[in-house]
mmCIF file of the C-alpha atoms, coordinates in Angstrom:
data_MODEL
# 
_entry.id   MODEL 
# 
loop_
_atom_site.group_PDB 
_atom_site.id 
_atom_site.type_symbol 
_atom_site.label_atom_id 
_atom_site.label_alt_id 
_atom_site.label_comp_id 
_atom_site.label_asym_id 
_atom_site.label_entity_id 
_atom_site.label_seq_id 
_atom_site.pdbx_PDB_ins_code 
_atom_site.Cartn_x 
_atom_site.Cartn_y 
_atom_site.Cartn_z 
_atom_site.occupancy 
_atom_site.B_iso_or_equiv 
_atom_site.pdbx_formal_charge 
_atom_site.auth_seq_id 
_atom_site.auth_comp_id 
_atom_site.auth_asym_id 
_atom_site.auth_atom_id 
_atom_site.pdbx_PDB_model_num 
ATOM 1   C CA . UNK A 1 1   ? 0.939  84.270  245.632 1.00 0.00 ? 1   UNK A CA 1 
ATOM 2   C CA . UNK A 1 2   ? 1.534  82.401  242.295 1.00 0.00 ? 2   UNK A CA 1 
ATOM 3   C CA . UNK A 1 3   ? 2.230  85.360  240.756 1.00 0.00 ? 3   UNK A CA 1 
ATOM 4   C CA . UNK A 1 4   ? 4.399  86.904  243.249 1.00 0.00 ? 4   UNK A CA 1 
ATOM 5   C CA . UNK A 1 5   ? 6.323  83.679  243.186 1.00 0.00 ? 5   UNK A CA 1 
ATOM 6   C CA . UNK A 1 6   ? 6.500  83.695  239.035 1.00 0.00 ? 6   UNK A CA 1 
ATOM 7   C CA . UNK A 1 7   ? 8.015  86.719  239.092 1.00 0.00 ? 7   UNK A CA 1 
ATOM 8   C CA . UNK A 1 8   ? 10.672 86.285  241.655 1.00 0.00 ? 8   UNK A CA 1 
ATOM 9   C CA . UNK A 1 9   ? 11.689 82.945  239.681 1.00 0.00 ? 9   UNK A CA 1 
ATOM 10  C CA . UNK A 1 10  ? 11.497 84.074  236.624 1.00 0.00 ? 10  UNK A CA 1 
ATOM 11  C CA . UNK A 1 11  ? 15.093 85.350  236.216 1.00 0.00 ? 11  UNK A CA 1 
ATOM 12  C CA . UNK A 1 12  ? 16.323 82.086  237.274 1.00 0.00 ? 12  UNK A CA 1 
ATOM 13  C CA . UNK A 1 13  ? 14.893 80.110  234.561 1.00 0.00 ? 13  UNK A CA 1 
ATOM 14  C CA . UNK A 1 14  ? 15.871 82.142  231.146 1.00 0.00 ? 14  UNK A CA 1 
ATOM 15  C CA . UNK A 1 15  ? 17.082 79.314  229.458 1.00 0.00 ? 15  UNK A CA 1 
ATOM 16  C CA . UNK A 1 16  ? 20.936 80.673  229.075 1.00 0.00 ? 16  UNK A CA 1 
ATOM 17  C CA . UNK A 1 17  ? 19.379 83.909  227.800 1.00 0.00 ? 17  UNK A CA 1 
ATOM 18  C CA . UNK A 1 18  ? 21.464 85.993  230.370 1.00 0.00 ? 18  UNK A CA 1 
ATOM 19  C CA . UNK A 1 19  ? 24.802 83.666  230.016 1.00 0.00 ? 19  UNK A CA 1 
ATOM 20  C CA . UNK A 1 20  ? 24.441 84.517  226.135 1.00 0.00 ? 20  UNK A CA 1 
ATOM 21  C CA . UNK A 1 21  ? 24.500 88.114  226.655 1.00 0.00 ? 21  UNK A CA 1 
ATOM 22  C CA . UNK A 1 22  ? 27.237 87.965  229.259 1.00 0.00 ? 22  UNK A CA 1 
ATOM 23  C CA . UNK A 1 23  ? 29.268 86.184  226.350 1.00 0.00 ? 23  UNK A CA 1 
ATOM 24  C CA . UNK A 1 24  ? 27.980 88.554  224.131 1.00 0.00 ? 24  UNK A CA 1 
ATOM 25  C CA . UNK A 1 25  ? 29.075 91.516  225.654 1.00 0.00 ? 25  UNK A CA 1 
ATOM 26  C CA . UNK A 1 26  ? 32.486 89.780  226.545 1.00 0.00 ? 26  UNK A CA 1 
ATOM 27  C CA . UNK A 1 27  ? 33.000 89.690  222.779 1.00 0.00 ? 27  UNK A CA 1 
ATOM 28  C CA . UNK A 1 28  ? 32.124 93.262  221.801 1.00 0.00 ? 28  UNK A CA 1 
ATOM 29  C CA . UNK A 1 29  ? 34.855 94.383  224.426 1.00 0.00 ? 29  UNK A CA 1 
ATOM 30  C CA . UNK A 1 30  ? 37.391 92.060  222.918 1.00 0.00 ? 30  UNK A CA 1 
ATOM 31  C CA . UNK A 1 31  ? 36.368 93.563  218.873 1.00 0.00 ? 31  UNK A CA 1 
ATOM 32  C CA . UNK A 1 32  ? 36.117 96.863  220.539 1.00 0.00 ? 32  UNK A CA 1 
ATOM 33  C CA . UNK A 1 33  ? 39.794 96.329  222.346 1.00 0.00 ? 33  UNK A CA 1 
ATOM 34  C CA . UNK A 1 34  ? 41.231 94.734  218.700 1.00 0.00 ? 34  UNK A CA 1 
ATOM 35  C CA . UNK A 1 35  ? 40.283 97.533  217.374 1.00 0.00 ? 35  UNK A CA 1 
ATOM 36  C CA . UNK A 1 36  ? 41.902 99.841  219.492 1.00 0.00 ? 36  UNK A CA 1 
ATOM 37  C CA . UNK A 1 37  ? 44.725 98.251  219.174 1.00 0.00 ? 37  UNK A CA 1 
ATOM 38  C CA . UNK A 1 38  ? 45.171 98.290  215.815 1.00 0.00 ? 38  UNK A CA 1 
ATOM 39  C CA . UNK A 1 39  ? 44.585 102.084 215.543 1.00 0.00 ? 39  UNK A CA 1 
ATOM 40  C CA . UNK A 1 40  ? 47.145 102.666 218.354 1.00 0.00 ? 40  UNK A CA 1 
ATOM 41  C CA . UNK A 1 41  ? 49.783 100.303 216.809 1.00 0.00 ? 41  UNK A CA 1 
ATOM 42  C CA . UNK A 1 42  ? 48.537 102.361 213.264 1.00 0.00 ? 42  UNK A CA 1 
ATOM 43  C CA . UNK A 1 43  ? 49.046 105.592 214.860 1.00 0.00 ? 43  UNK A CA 1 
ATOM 44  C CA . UNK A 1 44  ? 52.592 104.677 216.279 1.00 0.00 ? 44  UNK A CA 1 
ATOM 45  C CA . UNK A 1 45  ? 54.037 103.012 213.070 1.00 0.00 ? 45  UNK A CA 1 
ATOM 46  C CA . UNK A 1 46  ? 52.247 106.694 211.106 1.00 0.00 ? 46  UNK A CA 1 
ATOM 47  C CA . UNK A 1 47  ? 54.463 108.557 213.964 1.00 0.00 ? 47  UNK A CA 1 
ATOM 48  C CA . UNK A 1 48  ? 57.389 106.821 213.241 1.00 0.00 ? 48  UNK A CA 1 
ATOM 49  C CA . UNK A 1 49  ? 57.668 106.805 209.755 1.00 0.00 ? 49  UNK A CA 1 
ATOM 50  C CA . UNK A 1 50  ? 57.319 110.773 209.727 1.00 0.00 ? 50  UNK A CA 1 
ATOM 51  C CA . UNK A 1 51  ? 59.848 110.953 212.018 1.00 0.00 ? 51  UNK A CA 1 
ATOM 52  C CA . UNK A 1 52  ? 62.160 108.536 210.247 1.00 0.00 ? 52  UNK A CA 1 
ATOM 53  C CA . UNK A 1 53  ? 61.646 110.737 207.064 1.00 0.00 ? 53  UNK A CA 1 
ATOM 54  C CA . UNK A 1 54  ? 61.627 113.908 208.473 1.00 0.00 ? 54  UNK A CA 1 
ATOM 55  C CA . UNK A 1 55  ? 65.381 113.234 209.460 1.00 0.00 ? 55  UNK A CA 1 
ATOM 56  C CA . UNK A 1 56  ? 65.951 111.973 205.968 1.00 0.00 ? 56  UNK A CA 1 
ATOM 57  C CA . UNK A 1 57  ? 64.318 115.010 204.160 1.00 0.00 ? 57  UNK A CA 1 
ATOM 58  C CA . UNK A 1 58  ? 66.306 117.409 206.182 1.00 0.00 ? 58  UNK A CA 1 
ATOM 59  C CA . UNK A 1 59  ? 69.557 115.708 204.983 1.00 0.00 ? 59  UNK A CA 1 
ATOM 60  C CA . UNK A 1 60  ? 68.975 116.088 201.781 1.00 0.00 ? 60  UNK A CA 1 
ATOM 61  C CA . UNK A 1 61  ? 67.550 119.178 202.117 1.00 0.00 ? 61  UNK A CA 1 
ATOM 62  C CA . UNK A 1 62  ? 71.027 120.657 203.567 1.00 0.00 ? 62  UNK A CA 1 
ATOM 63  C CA . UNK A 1 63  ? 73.020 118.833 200.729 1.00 0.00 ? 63  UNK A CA 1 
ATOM 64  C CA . UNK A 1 64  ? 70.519 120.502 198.201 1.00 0.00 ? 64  UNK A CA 1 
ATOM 65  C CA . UNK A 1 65  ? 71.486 123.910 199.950 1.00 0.00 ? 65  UNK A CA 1 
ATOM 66  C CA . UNK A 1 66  ? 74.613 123.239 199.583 1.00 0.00 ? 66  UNK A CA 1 
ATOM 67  C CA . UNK A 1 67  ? 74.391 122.185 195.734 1.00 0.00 ? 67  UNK A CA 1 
ATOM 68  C CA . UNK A 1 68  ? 72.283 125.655 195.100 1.00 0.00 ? 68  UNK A CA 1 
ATOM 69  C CA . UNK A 1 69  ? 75.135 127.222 196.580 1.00 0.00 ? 69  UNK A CA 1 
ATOM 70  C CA . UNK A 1 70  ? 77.965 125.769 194.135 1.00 0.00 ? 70  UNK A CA 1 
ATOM 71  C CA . UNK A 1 71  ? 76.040 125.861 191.554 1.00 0.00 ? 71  UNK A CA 1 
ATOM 72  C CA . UNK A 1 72  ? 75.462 129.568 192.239 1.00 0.00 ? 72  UNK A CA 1 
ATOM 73  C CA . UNK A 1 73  ? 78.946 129.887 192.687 1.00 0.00 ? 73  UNK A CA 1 
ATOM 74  C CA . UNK A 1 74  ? 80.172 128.370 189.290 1.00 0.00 ? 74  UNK A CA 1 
ATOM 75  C CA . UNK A 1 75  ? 76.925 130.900 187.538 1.00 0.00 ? 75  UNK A CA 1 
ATOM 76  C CA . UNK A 1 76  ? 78.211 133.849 188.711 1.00 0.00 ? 76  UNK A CA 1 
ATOM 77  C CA . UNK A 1 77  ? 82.157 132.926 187.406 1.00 0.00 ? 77  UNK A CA 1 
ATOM 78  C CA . UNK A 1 78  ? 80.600 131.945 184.269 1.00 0.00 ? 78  UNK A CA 1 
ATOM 79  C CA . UNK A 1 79  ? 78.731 135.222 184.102 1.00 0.00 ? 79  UNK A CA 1 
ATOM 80  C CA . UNK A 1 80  ? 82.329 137.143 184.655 1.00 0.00 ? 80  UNK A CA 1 
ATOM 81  C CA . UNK A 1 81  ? 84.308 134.672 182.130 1.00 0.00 ? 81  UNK A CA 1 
ATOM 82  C CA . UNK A 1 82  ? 81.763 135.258 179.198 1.00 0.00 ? 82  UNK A CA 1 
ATOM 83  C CA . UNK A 1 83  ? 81.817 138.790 180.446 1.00 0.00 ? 83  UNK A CA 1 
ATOM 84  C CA . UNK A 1 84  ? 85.889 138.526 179.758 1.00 0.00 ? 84  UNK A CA 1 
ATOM 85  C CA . UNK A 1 85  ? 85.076 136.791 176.209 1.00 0.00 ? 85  UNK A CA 1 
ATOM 86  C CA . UNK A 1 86  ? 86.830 133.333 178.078 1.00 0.00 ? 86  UNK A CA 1 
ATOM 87  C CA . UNK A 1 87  ? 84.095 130.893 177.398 1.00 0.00 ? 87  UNK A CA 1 
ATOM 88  C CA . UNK A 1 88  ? 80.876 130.700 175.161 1.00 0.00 ? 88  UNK A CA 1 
ATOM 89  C CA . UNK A 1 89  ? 77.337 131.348 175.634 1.00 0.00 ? 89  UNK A CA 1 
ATOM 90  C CA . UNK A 1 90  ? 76.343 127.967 175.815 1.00 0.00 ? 90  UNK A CA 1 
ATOM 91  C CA . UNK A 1 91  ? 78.761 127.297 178.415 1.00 0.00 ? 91  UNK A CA 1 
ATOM 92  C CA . UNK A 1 92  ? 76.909 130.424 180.485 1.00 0.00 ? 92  UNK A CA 1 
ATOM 93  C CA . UNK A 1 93  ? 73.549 128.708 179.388 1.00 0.00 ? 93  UNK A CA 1 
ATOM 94  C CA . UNK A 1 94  ? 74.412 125.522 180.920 1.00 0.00 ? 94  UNK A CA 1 
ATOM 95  C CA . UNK A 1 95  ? 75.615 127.098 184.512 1.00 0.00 ? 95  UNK A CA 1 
ATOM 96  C CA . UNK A 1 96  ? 72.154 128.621 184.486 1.00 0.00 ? 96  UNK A CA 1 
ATOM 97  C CA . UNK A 1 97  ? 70.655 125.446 183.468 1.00 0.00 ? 97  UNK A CA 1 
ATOM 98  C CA . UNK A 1 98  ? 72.271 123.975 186.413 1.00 0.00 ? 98  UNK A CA 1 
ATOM 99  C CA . UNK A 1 99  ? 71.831 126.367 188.596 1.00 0.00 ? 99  UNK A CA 1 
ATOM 100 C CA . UNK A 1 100 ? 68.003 125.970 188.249 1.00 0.00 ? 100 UNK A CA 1 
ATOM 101 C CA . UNK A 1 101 ? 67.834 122.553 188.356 1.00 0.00 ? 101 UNK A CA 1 
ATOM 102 C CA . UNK A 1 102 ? 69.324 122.511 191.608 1.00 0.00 ? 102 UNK A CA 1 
ATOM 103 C CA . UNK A 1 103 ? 67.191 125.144 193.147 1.00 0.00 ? 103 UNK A CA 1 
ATOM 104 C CA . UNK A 1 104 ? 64.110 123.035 191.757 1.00 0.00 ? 104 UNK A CA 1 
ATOM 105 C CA . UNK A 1 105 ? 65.129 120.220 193.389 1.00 0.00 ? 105 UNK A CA 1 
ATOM 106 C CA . UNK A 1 106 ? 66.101 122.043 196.816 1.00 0.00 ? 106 UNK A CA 1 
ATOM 107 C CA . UNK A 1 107 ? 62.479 123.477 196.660 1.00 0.00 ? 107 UNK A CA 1 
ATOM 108 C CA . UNK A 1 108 ? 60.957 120.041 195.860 1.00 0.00 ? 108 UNK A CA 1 
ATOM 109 C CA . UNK A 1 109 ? 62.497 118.798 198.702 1.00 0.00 ? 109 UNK A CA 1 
ATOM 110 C CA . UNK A 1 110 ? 61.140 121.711 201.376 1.00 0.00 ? 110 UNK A CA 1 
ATOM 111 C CA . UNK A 1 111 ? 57.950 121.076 199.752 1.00 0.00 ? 111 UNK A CA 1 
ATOM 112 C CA . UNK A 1 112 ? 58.252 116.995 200.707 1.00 0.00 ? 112 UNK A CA 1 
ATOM 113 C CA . UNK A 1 113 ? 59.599 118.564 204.396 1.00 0.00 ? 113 UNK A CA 1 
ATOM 114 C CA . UNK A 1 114 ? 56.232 120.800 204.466 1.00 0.00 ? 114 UNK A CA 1 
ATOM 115 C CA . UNK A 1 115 ? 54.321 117.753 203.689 1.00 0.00 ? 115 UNK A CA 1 
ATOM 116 C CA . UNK A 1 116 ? 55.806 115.828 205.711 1.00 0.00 ? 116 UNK A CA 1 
ATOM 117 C CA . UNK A 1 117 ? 55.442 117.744 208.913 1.00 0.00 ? 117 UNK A CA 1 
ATOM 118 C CA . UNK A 1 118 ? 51.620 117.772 208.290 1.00 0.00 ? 118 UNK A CA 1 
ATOM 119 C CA . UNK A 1 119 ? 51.650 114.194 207.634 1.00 0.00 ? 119 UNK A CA 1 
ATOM 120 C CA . UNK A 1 120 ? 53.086 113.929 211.141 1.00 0.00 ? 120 UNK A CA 1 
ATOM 121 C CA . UNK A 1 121 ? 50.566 116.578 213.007 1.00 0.00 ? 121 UNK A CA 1 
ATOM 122 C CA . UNK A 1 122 ? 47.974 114.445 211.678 1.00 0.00 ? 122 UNK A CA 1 
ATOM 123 C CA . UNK A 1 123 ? 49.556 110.979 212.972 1.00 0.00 ? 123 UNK A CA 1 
ATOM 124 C CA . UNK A 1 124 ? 49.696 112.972 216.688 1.00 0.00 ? 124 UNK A CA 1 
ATOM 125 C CA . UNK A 1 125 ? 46.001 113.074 216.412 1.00 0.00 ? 125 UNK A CA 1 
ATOM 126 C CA . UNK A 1 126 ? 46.250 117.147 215.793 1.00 0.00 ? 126 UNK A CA 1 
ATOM 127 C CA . UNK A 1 127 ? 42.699 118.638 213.897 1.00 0.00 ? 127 UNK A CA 1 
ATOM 128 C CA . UNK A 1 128 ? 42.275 118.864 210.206 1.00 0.00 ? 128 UNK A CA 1 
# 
């Protein structure tokens, strides 16, 4: 009898052993829910910021286009007036020279597009 009795009171007299835990275990879910908060909030400012510069990128990336183009332009009538004897060679030389700086920069700026479109796969959770 005294031990069937023992055992039946013995959860009732832990000493706060079983209030401890409860706390416990109330604070792991509160660390474990600050956590996931702050890779949600992480993973929506990531989102944004792609987004934001994605619609920058592509803005400069048509005025780039648009720069190849002239400069293109002004190459090929510097081509036909050296061709005519109307200007010099270094003049020619410096419409290629710009002409090739602007396509470097066009394609440095696809290349930040590229980059930046992974970036934002990544920040939508997709698989490395």
């Amino acid at each position: 009898a005294w031990h069937l009795a023992a055992g039946l009171a013995q959860p009732l007299f832990t000493g706060g052993r079983l209030e401890g835990e409860i706390r416990l275990n109330d604070a792991r879910v509160r660390q474990v829910y600050n956590q996931y908060q702050t890779v949600a909030l992480n993973a929506f400012r990531e989102v944004e910021q792609t987004l934001a510069a994605e619609a920058w990128l592509r803005e400069r990336e048509k005025a780039l286009r648009e720069a190849v183009d002239q400069t293109e332009a002004s190459r090929k009538l510097a081509v036909y007036s050296y061709q005519q004897g109307l200007i010099q060679i270094l003049t020619l030389l410096d419409s290629y020279r710009s002409t090739l700086n602007a396509q470097s920069a066009h394609l440095r700026v696809q290349r930040q597009l590229l980059n930046n479109r992974i970036d934002l796969y990544l920040a939508l959770g997709g698989a490395v």
